[in-house]
Amino acid sequence: MTPSEVDDPQALAADPFLSAFVTANAGSGKTKTLIDRVARLLLAGAEPDQILCVTYTRAAAAEMQDRLFRLLGDWSVMPDKDLGRALGALEGRPPAAYEPNALSKARALFAQALETPGGLRIQTLHAFCEKLLRRFPLEAGVSPGFEVLDGLGAADLARKAHTGIARHALEGDGRIAQAYARLSVDLDHRRFLGLFDEFARLSSDLVRWFETVAAGEGVEAAVWTALTGAPEPLDPGQAEADLVDVSQGLAPADWMRIAQILKASPAKGEKGHAETLEASQGRPTYEQVRPMLLTKTWTVATWFGGSPRLRPSPDIVEQLDGEAKRLLDLEMRRRMAMAGQRTLDILILAQAYLTAYETEKTLSGKLDFSDLVGRTVALTRTAP
């Protein structure tokens, strides 16, 4: 390791004799570091067809290949002095350290790369996976003549899968139909359609999650355990009914007593509370007492503890505080029940969509990009 490499992280990452993992922001020089590493591998004697660079997009792969060929092409026509400086800057060595035969070897790398069968192996992740699967189709469990879905083909299958779910929802009355009906009403059209785009984008993660919970407690129990800490489901309808059931709260006589005390208050807010309670004849609804007992940020209100009118009656303050806490607990329970139902609805549609998409894909006899990656991961894990 040269002193320059110690001071320069990019030079250190480009050292072909080290294994390096690099994370960096966009535009920070990751591509240049990779190109430098490939160039140094070639200078160290590595054969071009033994080097593999994998990127995520075709544009990135094309850029890397273009920049690497330009670098090697420039070396092939440089005078000795300029080439020595270029190599020295790349490897952190003095230009004088490069003898004529080393310079000649560097100049020959351009022709060597051009003559490599198939060219330099700078590929996208999906192209690499496809090539590996075509080489070992039986081991990977795919058809030797499989085809890869392009973006338009995958979008067409996705539309067919969604249409199949919609048709099933319209014709049936099961859990899928209920989930589809609720979500299509609760969400605007754009957000509802966006759900299926998310299902497609997260398909691999969703499939793994469904497989995990299927081997354990199941989807429904997993959702409720995550939300409430217990696998027993909450019924949104029952939670709503418990919240609006005024008979479980203060008695009408207690509310009327509170109203009489607040009625004499000079504070506008307290007078308003008194009028509300009197109008309800001591049987206020949840929506009427919620702004009285709970804040907008869903905490217990504190005004009644500091009210000059209520302070001489600590029992009433205690009653209001207890009722506020009771309602807050019920409100949080209602919200958890609704969140659980919404989450289950989304997961049920996700599972139905993934199943329908897999069916459409099987009928087409093609693999999509997620299949390429998933099959390759499985192949490399099981390979001896």
Short mmCIF file of C-alpha atoms in Angstrom, two decimals:
data_model
loop_
_atom_site.label_atom_id
_atom_site.label_comp_id
_atom_site.label_asym_id
_atom_site.label_seq_id
_atom_site.Cartn_x
_atom_site.Cartn_y
_atom_site.Cartn_z
CA MET A 1 0.00 0.00 0.00
CA THR A 2 1.45 3.34 -1.06
CA PRO A 3 1.34 6.53 1.05
CA SER A 4 -1.02 8.14 -1.48
CA GLU A 5 -3.49 5.29 -1.08
CA VAL A 6 -3.53 5.75 2.69
CA ASP A 7 -4.48 9.42 2.24
CA ASP A 8 -6.92 8.87 -0.66
CA PRO A 9 -9.94 6.59 0.00
CA GLN A 10 -10.64 6.34 -3.75
CA ALA A 11 -7.13 5.12 -4.44
CA LEU A 12 -7.45 2.63 -1.58
CA ALA A 13 -10.75 1.30 -2.98
CA ALA A 14 -9.16 0.95 -6.43
CA ASP A 15 -6.32 -1.23 -5.12
CA PRO A 16 -6.84 -4.60 -6.90
CA PHE A 17 -5.19 -6.51 -4.06
CA LEU A 18 -7.79 -5.40 -1.50
CA SER A 19 -11.46 -6.28 -1.11
CA ALA A 20 -13.41 -3.07 -0.68
CA PHE A 21 -17.00 -2.08 0.04
CA VAL A 22 -17.78 1.52 -0.87
CA THR A 23 -20.79 3.69 -0.05
CA ALA A 24 -20.90 7.24 -1.38
CA ASN A 25 -23.28 9.94 -2.53
CA ALA A 26 -24.20 10.55 -6.16
CA GLY A 27 -21.50 12.40 -8.08
CA SER A 28 -18.77 11.56 -5.57
CA GLY A 29 -16.71 9.44 -7.98
CA LYS A 30 -17.90 5.85 -7.55
CA THR A 31 -17.77 5.17 -11.30
CA LYS A 32 -14.24 6.59 -11.58
CA THR A 33 -13.15 4.41 -8.67
CA LEU A 34 -14.52 1.30 -10.39
CA ILE A 35 -12.82 2.22 -13.67
CA ASP A 36 -9.53 2.81 -11.86
CA ARG A 37 -9.88 -0.56 -10.14
CA VAL A 38 -10.49 -2.38 -13.45
CA ALA A 39 -7.55 -0.57 -15.06
CA ARG A 40 -5.29 -1.55 -12.17
CA LEU A 41 -6.50 -5.15 -12.36
CA LEU A 42 -5.51 -5.20 -16.04
CA LEU A 43 -2.13 -3.65 -15.24
CA ALA A 44 -1.62 -6.31 -12.55
CA GLY A 45 -2.05 -9.04 -15.17
CA ALA A 46 -5.72 -10.00 -14.84
CA GLU A 47 -7.29 -11.30 -18.05
CA PRO A 48 -10.09 -9.04 -19.38
CA ASP A 49 -12.54 -11.95 -19.61
CA GLN A 50 -11.98 -12.73 -15.91
CA ILE A 51 -13.21 -9.32 -14.75
CA LEU A 52 -16.91 -8.69 -14.15
CA CYS A 53 -18.49 -5.32 -13.42
CA VAL A 54 -22.17 -5.28 -12.48
CA THR A 55 -24.26 -2.10 -12.48
CA TYR A 56 -27.97 -1.48 -12.07
CA THR A 57 -28.84 0.32 -15.31
CA ARG A 58 -27.87 -0.05 -18.95
CA ALA A 59 -26.90 3.61 -19.05
CA ALA A 60 -24.41 3.13 -16.21
CA ALA A 61 -22.96 0.01 -17.86
CA ALA A 62 -22.54 1.83 -21.19
CA GLU A 63 -20.91 4.81 -19.48
CA MET A 64 -18.45 2.60 -17.60
CA GLN A 65 -17.48 0.72 -20.74
CA ASP A 66 -17.09 3.92 -22.75
CA ARG A 67 -14.92 5.60 -20.11
CA LEU A 68 -12.75 2.52 -19.63
CA PHE A 69 -12.16 2.13 -23.38
CA ARG A 70 -11.31 5.84 -23.64
CA LEU A 71 -8.80 5.49 -20.80
CA LEU A 72 -7.13 2.45 -22.37
CA GLY A 73 -7.28 4.09 -25.80
CA ASP A 74 -5.53 7.19 -24.50
CA TRP A 75 -2.78 5.03 -22.99
CA SER A 76 -2.18 3.29 -26.31
CA VAL A 77 -1.09 6.54 -28.02
CA MET A 78 0.61 8.42 -25.16
CA PRO A 79 4.33 9.24 -25.26
CA ASP A 80 6.43 7.46 -22.65
CA LYS A 81 6.71 10.46 -20.33
CA ASP A 82 2.96 11.22 -20.34
CA LEU A 83 2.05 7.56 -19.92
CA GLY A 84 4.45 7.19 -17.00
CA ARG A 85 2.80 10.15 -15.26
CA ALA A 86 -0.70 8.76 -15.94
CA LEU A 87 0.18 5.34 -14.58
CA GLY A 88 1.98 6.83 -11.61
CA ALA A 89 -1.04 8.96 -10.73
CA LEU A 90 -3.28 5.89 -10.98
CA GLU A 91 -1.13 3.54 -8.91
CA GLY A 92 0.53 6.03 -6.58
CA ARG A 93 4.04 5.37 -7.88
CA PRO A 94 6.73 7.69 -9.28
CA PRO A 95 6.63 7.96 -13.13
CA ALA A 96 10.28 6.87 -13.33
CA ALA A 97 9.35 3.49 -11.84
CA TYR A 98 7.76 2.40 -15.14
CA GLU A 99 10.27 0.72 -17.44
CA PRO A 100 9.73 0.54 -21.23
CA ASN A 101 8.30 -2.99 -21.10
CA ALA A 102 5.74 -1.90 -18.45
CA LEU A 103 4.71 1.02 -20.67
CA SER A 104 4.39 -1.29 -23.66
CA LYS A 105 2.21 -3.63 -21.64
CA ALA A 106 -0.07 -0.74 -20.68
CA ARG A 107 -0.36 0.36 -24.32
CA ALA A 108 -1.32 -3.17 -25.37
CA LEU A 109 -4.25 -3.33 -22.95
CA PHE A 110 -6.52 -1.44 -25.35
CA ALA A 111 -6.06 -4.00 -28.12
CA GLN A 112 -6.31 -6.83 -25.61
CA ALA A 113 -9.65 -5.52 -24.35
CA LEU A 114 -10.97 -5.08 -27.90
CA GLU A 115 -10.01 -8.65 -28.83
CA THR A 116 -11.63 -10.21 -25.76
CA PRO A 117 -14.50 -12.51 -26.90
CA GLY A 118 -17.74 -10.86 -25.91
CA GLY A 119 -15.92 -7.68 -24.88
CA LEU A 120 -15.31 -6.43 -21.37
CA ARG A 121 -17.90 -7.82 -18.99
CA ILE A 122 -19.63 -4.68 -17.79
CA GLN A 123 -23.28 -5.67 -17.41
CA THR A 124 -26.45 -4.75 -15.62
CA LEU A 125 -27.47 -6.86 -12.66
CA HIS A 126 -30.35 -8.36 -14.61
CA ALA A 127 -28.19 -9.15 -17.65
CA PHE A 128 -25.71 -10.95 -15.39
CA CYS A 129 -28.51 -12.95 -13.75
CA GLU A 130 -30.01 -13.86 -17.12
CA LYS A 131 -26.66 -15.08 -18.41
CA LEU A 132 -26.08 -17.21 -15.32
CA LEU A 133 -29.56 -18.74 -15.49
CA ARG A 134 -29.15 -19.57 -19.17
CA ARG A 135 -25.93 -21.36 -18.33
CA PHE A 136 -27.50 -23.39 -15.50
CA PRO A 137 -31.24 -23.53 -16.28
CA LEU A 138 -31.95 -26.98 -14.84
CA GLU A 139 -30.09 -26.22 -11.61
CA ALA A 140 -32.05 -22.96 -11.31
CA GLY A 141 -35.39 -24.62 -12.09
CA VAL A 142 -36.15 -22.56 -15.21
CA SER A 143 -36.89 -23.49 -18.80
CA PRO A 144 -33.71 -23.54 -20.92
CA GLY A 145 -35.42 -21.34 -23.49
CA PHE A 146 -37.00 -18.86 -21.10
CA GLU A 147 -37.82 -15.34 -22.24
CA VAL A 148 -37.47 -12.17 -20.20
CA LEU A 149 -40.35 -9.77 -19.84
CA ASP A 150 -39.51 -6.24 -20.85
CA GLY A 151 -41.07 -3.23 -19.14
CA LEU A 152 -44.09 -3.12 -21.46
CA GLY A 153 -44.69 -6.85 -21.14
CA ALA A 154 -44.54 -6.71 -17.34
CA ALA A 155 -46.93 -3.74 -17.30
CA ASP A 156 -49.37 -5.65 -19.51
CA LEU A 157 -49.32 -8.66 -17.16
CA ALA A 158 -49.77 -6.32 -14.18
CA ARG A 159 -52.88 -4.82 -15.79
CA LYS A 160 -54.29 -8.29 -16.46
CA ALA A 161 -53.65 -9.30 -12.85
CA HIS A 162 -55.36 -6.16 -11.53
CA THR A 163 -58.31 -6.65 -13.88
CA GLY A 164 -58.70 -10.22 -12.66
CA ILE A 165 -58.81 -9.08 -9.03
CA ALA A 166 -61.33 -6.34 -9.84
CA ARG A 167 -63.56 -8.84 -11.66
CA HIS A 168 -63.34 -11.25 -8.72
CA ALA A 169 -64.22 -8.43 -6.30
CA LEU A 170 -67.28 -7.45 -8.32
CA GLU A 171 -68.53 -11.02 -8.61
CA GLY A 172 -67.69 -12.30 -5.13
CA ASP A 173 -68.37 -11.41 -1.50
CA GLY A 174 -65.31 -12.89 0.20
CA ARG A 175 -62.40 -11.25 2.00
CA ILE A 176 -60.76 -10.08 -1.24
CA ALA A 177 -63.98 -8.44 -2.40
CA GLN A 178 -64.43 -6.71 0.98
CA ALA A 179 -60.85 -5.43 1.00
CA TYR A 180 -61.13 -4.19 -2.59
CA ALA A 181 -64.44 -2.44 -1.87
CA ARG A 182 -63.20 -0.70 1.29
CA LEU A 183 -59.89 0.47 -0.13
CA SER A 184 -61.35 1.64 -3.44
CA VAL A 185 -63.75 3.86 -1.46
CA ASP A 186 -61.38 5.00 1.30
CA LEU A 187 -58.56 5.98 -1.11
CA ASP A 188 -58.77 8.31 -4.07
CA HIS A 189 -58.44 6.68 -7.49
CA ARG A 190 -54.79 7.61 -7.99
CA ARG A 191 -53.69 6.34 -4.58
CA PHE A 192 -55.72 3.15 -4.99
CA LEU A 193 -54.08 2.34 -8.33
CA GLY A 194 -50.74 3.27 -6.82
CA LEU A 195 -51.14 0.42 -4.34
CA PHE A 196 -50.75 -2.11 -7.14
CA ASP A 197 -47.65 -0.34 -8.42
CA GLU A 198 -46.21 -0.68 -4.91
CA PHE A 199 -47.13 -4.37 -4.82
CA ALA A 200 -45.17 -4.86 -8.03
CA ARG A 201 -42.20 -2.83 -6.80
CA LEU A 202 -42.03 -4.66 -3.47
CA SER A 203 -42.98 -8.08 -4.83
CA SER A 204 -39.81 -9.86 -3.70
CA ASP A 205 -39.98 -8.45 -0.17
CA LEU A 206 -43.71 -9.20 0.07
CA VAL A 207 -43.28 -12.78 -1.10
CA ARG A 208 -40.56 -13.37 1.51
CA TRP A 209 -42.72 -11.82 4.22
CA PHE A 210 -45.76 -13.91 3.31
CA GLU A 211 -43.60 -17.04 3.32
CA THR A 212 -42.24 -16.12 6.76
CA VAL A 213 -45.61 -15.48 8.39
CA ALA A 214 -47.15 -18.52 6.68
CA ALA A 215 -44.55 -20.65 8.46
CA GLY A 216 -45.38 -18.94 11.75
CA GLU A 217 -48.49 -17.34 13.20
CA GLY A 218 -50.14 -16.30 9.94
CA VAL A 219 -50.84 -12.93 8.33
CA GLU A 220 -53.70 -11.80 10.57
CA ALA A 221 -51.99 -12.72 13.83
CA ALA A 222 -48.75 -11.09 12.65
CA VAL A 223 -50.54 -7.80 11.93
CA TRP A 224 -52.37 -7.66 15.25
CA THR A 225 -49.28 -8.67 17.20
CA ALA A 226 -47.33 -5.85 15.55
CA LEU A 227 -50.07 -3.33 16.38
CA THR A 228 -51.26 -4.39 19.81
CA GLY A 229 -48.72 -6.88 21.09
CA ALA A 230 -51.25 -9.73 20.99
CA PRO A 231 -52.52 -11.90 18.11
CA GLU A 232 -56.22 -11.42 18.96
CA PRO A 233 -57.96 -9.19 16.39
CA LEU A 234 -59.78 -5.96 17.17
CA ASP A 235 -63.18 -5.34 15.61
CA PRO A 236 -63.38 -1.76 14.25
CA GLY A 237 -67.16 -1.79 14.52
CA GLN A 238 -67.09 -2.86 18.17
CA ALA A 239 -64.34 -0.37 18.96
CA GLU A 240 -66.47 2.40 17.42
CA ALA A 241 -69.54 1.27 19.36
CA ASP A 242 -67.60 1.23 22.65
CA LEU A 243 -66.38 4.76 22.00
CA VAL A 244 -69.79 6.29 21.33
CA ASP A 245 -71.60 4.40 24.10
CA VAL A 246 -72.28 7.25 26.54
CA SER A 247 -73.76 4.91 29.12
CA GLN A 248 -70.25 3.73 30.01
CA GLY A 249 -69.18 7.25 30.98
CA LEU A 250 -70.41 9.79 33.49
CA ALA A 251 -74.02 9.67 34.58
CA PRO A 252 -76.44 12.35 33.25
CA ALA A 253 -76.70 13.84 36.75
CA ASP A 254 -72.93 14.28 36.88
CA TRP A 255 -72.87 16.04 33.49
CA MET A 256 -75.75 18.35 34.54
CA ARG A 257 -73.97 19.23 37.78
CA ILE A 258 -70.85 20.13 35.77
CA ALA A 259 -73.01 22.19 33.39
CA GLN A 260 -74.54 24.18 36.26
CA ILE A 261 -71.13 25.08 37.66
CA LEU A 262 -69.65 26.04 34.27
CA LYS A 263 -72.76 28.04 33.32
CA ALA A 264 -71.76 30.76 35.78
CA SER A 265 -68.21 30.99 34.43
CA PRO A 266 -67.15 34.22 32.69
CA ALA A 267 -64.90 32.20 30.39
CA LYS A 268 -66.44 31.82 26.93
CA GLY A 269 -65.12 28.28 26.48
CA GLU A 270 -66.53 27.05 29.78
CA LYS A 271 -69.90 28.68 29.03
CA GLY A 272 -69.91 26.88 25.70
CA HIS A 273 -69.27 23.53 27.39
CA ALA A 274 -72.16 24.23 29.78
CA GLU A 275 -74.55 24.99 26.92
CA THR A 276 -73.54 21.79 25.12
CA LEU A 277 -74.13 19.66 28.21
CA GLU A 278 -77.50 21.29 28.97
CA ALA A 279 -78.69 20.89 25.39
CA SER A 280 -77.86 17.17 25.56
CA GLN A 281 -79.79 16.86 28.84
CA GLY A 282 -76.77 15.26 30.42
CA ARG A 283 -76.30 12.70 27.66
CA PRO A 284 -73.60 14.24 25.42
CA THR A 285 -72.23 12.34 22.46
CA TYR A 286 -68.57 11.48 22.03
CA GLU A 287 -68.21 14.12 19.34
CA GLN A 288 -69.60 16.73 21.74
CA VAL A 289 -67.29 15.93 24.67
CA ARG A 290 -64.18 15.08 22.64
CA PRO A 291 -63.13 18.74 22.11
CA MET A 292 -63.99 19.36 25.78
CA LEU A 293 -61.85 16.56 27.22
CA LEU A 294 -59.16 15.85 24.61
CA THR A 295 -56.71 18.17 22.88
CA LYS A 296 -56.13 18.39 19.13
CA THR A 297 -52.89 16.46 19.61
CA TRP A 298 -54.78 13.65 21.38
CA THR A 299 -53.80 14.15 24.98
CA VAL A 300 -55.99 14.72 28.06
CA ALA A 301 -57.06 18.35 28.34
CA THR A 302 -55.90 20.23 31.43
CA TRP A 303 -58.25 23.22 31.48
CA PHE A 304 -60.65 21.71 34.02
CA GLY A 305 -57.82 21.21 36.52
CA GLY A 306 -57.10 24.93 36.43
CA SER A 307 -60.66 26.23 36.12
CA PRO A 308 -61.50 28.69 38.94
CA ARG A 309 -65.09 27.38 38.89
CA LEU A 310 -64.16 23.69 39.12
CA ARG A 311 -61.17 23.97 41.45
CA PRO A 312 -63.34 24.01 44.60
CA SER A 313 -64.86 20.69 43.41
CA PRO A 314 -61.92 18.26 43.15
CA ASP A 315 -64.33 15.34 42.72
CA ILE A 316 -65.60 16.86 39.45
CA VAL A 317 -62.05 17.49 38.22
CA GLU A 318 -61.25 13.87 39.02
CA GLN A 319 -64.39 12.71 37.16
CA LEU A 320 -63.52 14.73 34.04
CA ASP A 321 -59.92 13.54 34.12
CA GLY A 322 -61.04 9.91 34.41
CA GLU A 323 -63.58 10.29 31.60
CA ALA A 324 -60.97 11.92 29.37
CA LYS A 325 -58.53 9.06 29.96
CA ARG A 326 -61.28 6.50 29.30
CA LEU A 327 -62.20 8.14 26.01
CA LEU A 328 -58.55 8.51 24.99
CA ASP A 329 -57.96 4.79 25.58
CA LEU A 330 -61.05 3.93 23.51
CA GLU A 331 -60.01 6.33 20.76
CA MET A 332 -56.56 4.75 20.52
CA ARG A 333 -58.17 1.31 20.49
CA ARG A 334 -60.49 2.39 17.67
CA ARG A 335 -57.54 3.73 15.71
CA MET A 336 -55.58 0.51 16.19
CA ALA A 337 -58.61 -1.50 15.04
CA MET A 338 -58.97 0.66 11.92
CA ALA A 339 -55.23 0.53 11.22
CA GLY A 340 -55.28 -3.25 11.59
CA GLN A 341 -58.20 -3.63 9.22
CA ARG A 342 -56.64 -1.28 6.67
CA THR A 343 -53.31 -3.12 6.89
CA LEU A 344 -54.99 -6.49 6.46
CA ASP A 345 -57.00 -5.18 3.51
CA ILE A 346 -53.81 -4.01 1.82
CA LEU A 347 -51.99 -7.28 2.52
CA ILE A 348 -54.94 -9.35 1.27
CA LEU A 349 -54.98 -7.39 -1.99
CA ALA A 350 -51.18 -7.68 -2.21
CA GLN A 351 -51.32 -11.44 -1.82
CA ALA A 352 -54.14 -11.72 -4.36
CA TYR A 353 -52.30 -9.49 -6.81
CA LEU A 354 -49.01 -11.40 -6.50
CA THR A 355 -50.84 -14.70 -7.01
CA ALA A 356 -52.69 -13.35 -10.05
CA TYR A 357 -49.51 -11.85 -11.50
CA GLU A 358 -47.63 -15.13 -11.03
CA THR A 359 -50.46 -16.96 -12.79
CA GLU A 360 -50.37 -14.56 -15.74
CA LYS A 361 -46.59 -14.83 -15.88
CA THR A 362 -46.68 -18.62 -15.81
CA LEU A 363 -49.18 -18.63 -18.67
CA SER A 364 -46.85 -16.36 -20.66
CA GLY A 365 -43.84 -18.63 -19.95
CA LYS A 366 -41.62 -15.65 -19.20
CA LEU A 367 -39.54 -14.33 -16.29
CA ASP A 368 -39.52 -10.74 -15.06
CA PHE A 369 -36.59 -8.87 -13.52
CA SER A 370 -37.54 -9.94 -9.98
CA ASP A 371 -37.50 -13.58 -11.12
CA LEU A 372 -34.04 -13.17 -12.58
CA VAL A 373 -32.63 -11.88 -9.31
CA GLY A 374 -34.59 -14.28 -7.10
CA ARG A 375 -33.68 -17.37 -9.15
CA THR A 376 -30.04 -16.33 -9.24
CA VAL A 377 -29.92 -15.84 -5.46
CA ALA A 378 -31.48 -19.27 -4.96
CA LEU A 379 -29.06 -20.83 -7.45
CA THR A 380 -25.97 -19.36 -5.80
CA ARG A 381 -27.18 -20.38 -2.34
CA THR A 382 -27.74 -23.99 -3.31
CA ALA A 383 -24.73 -24.38 -5.61
CA PRO A 384 -22.09 -26.79 -4.18
#
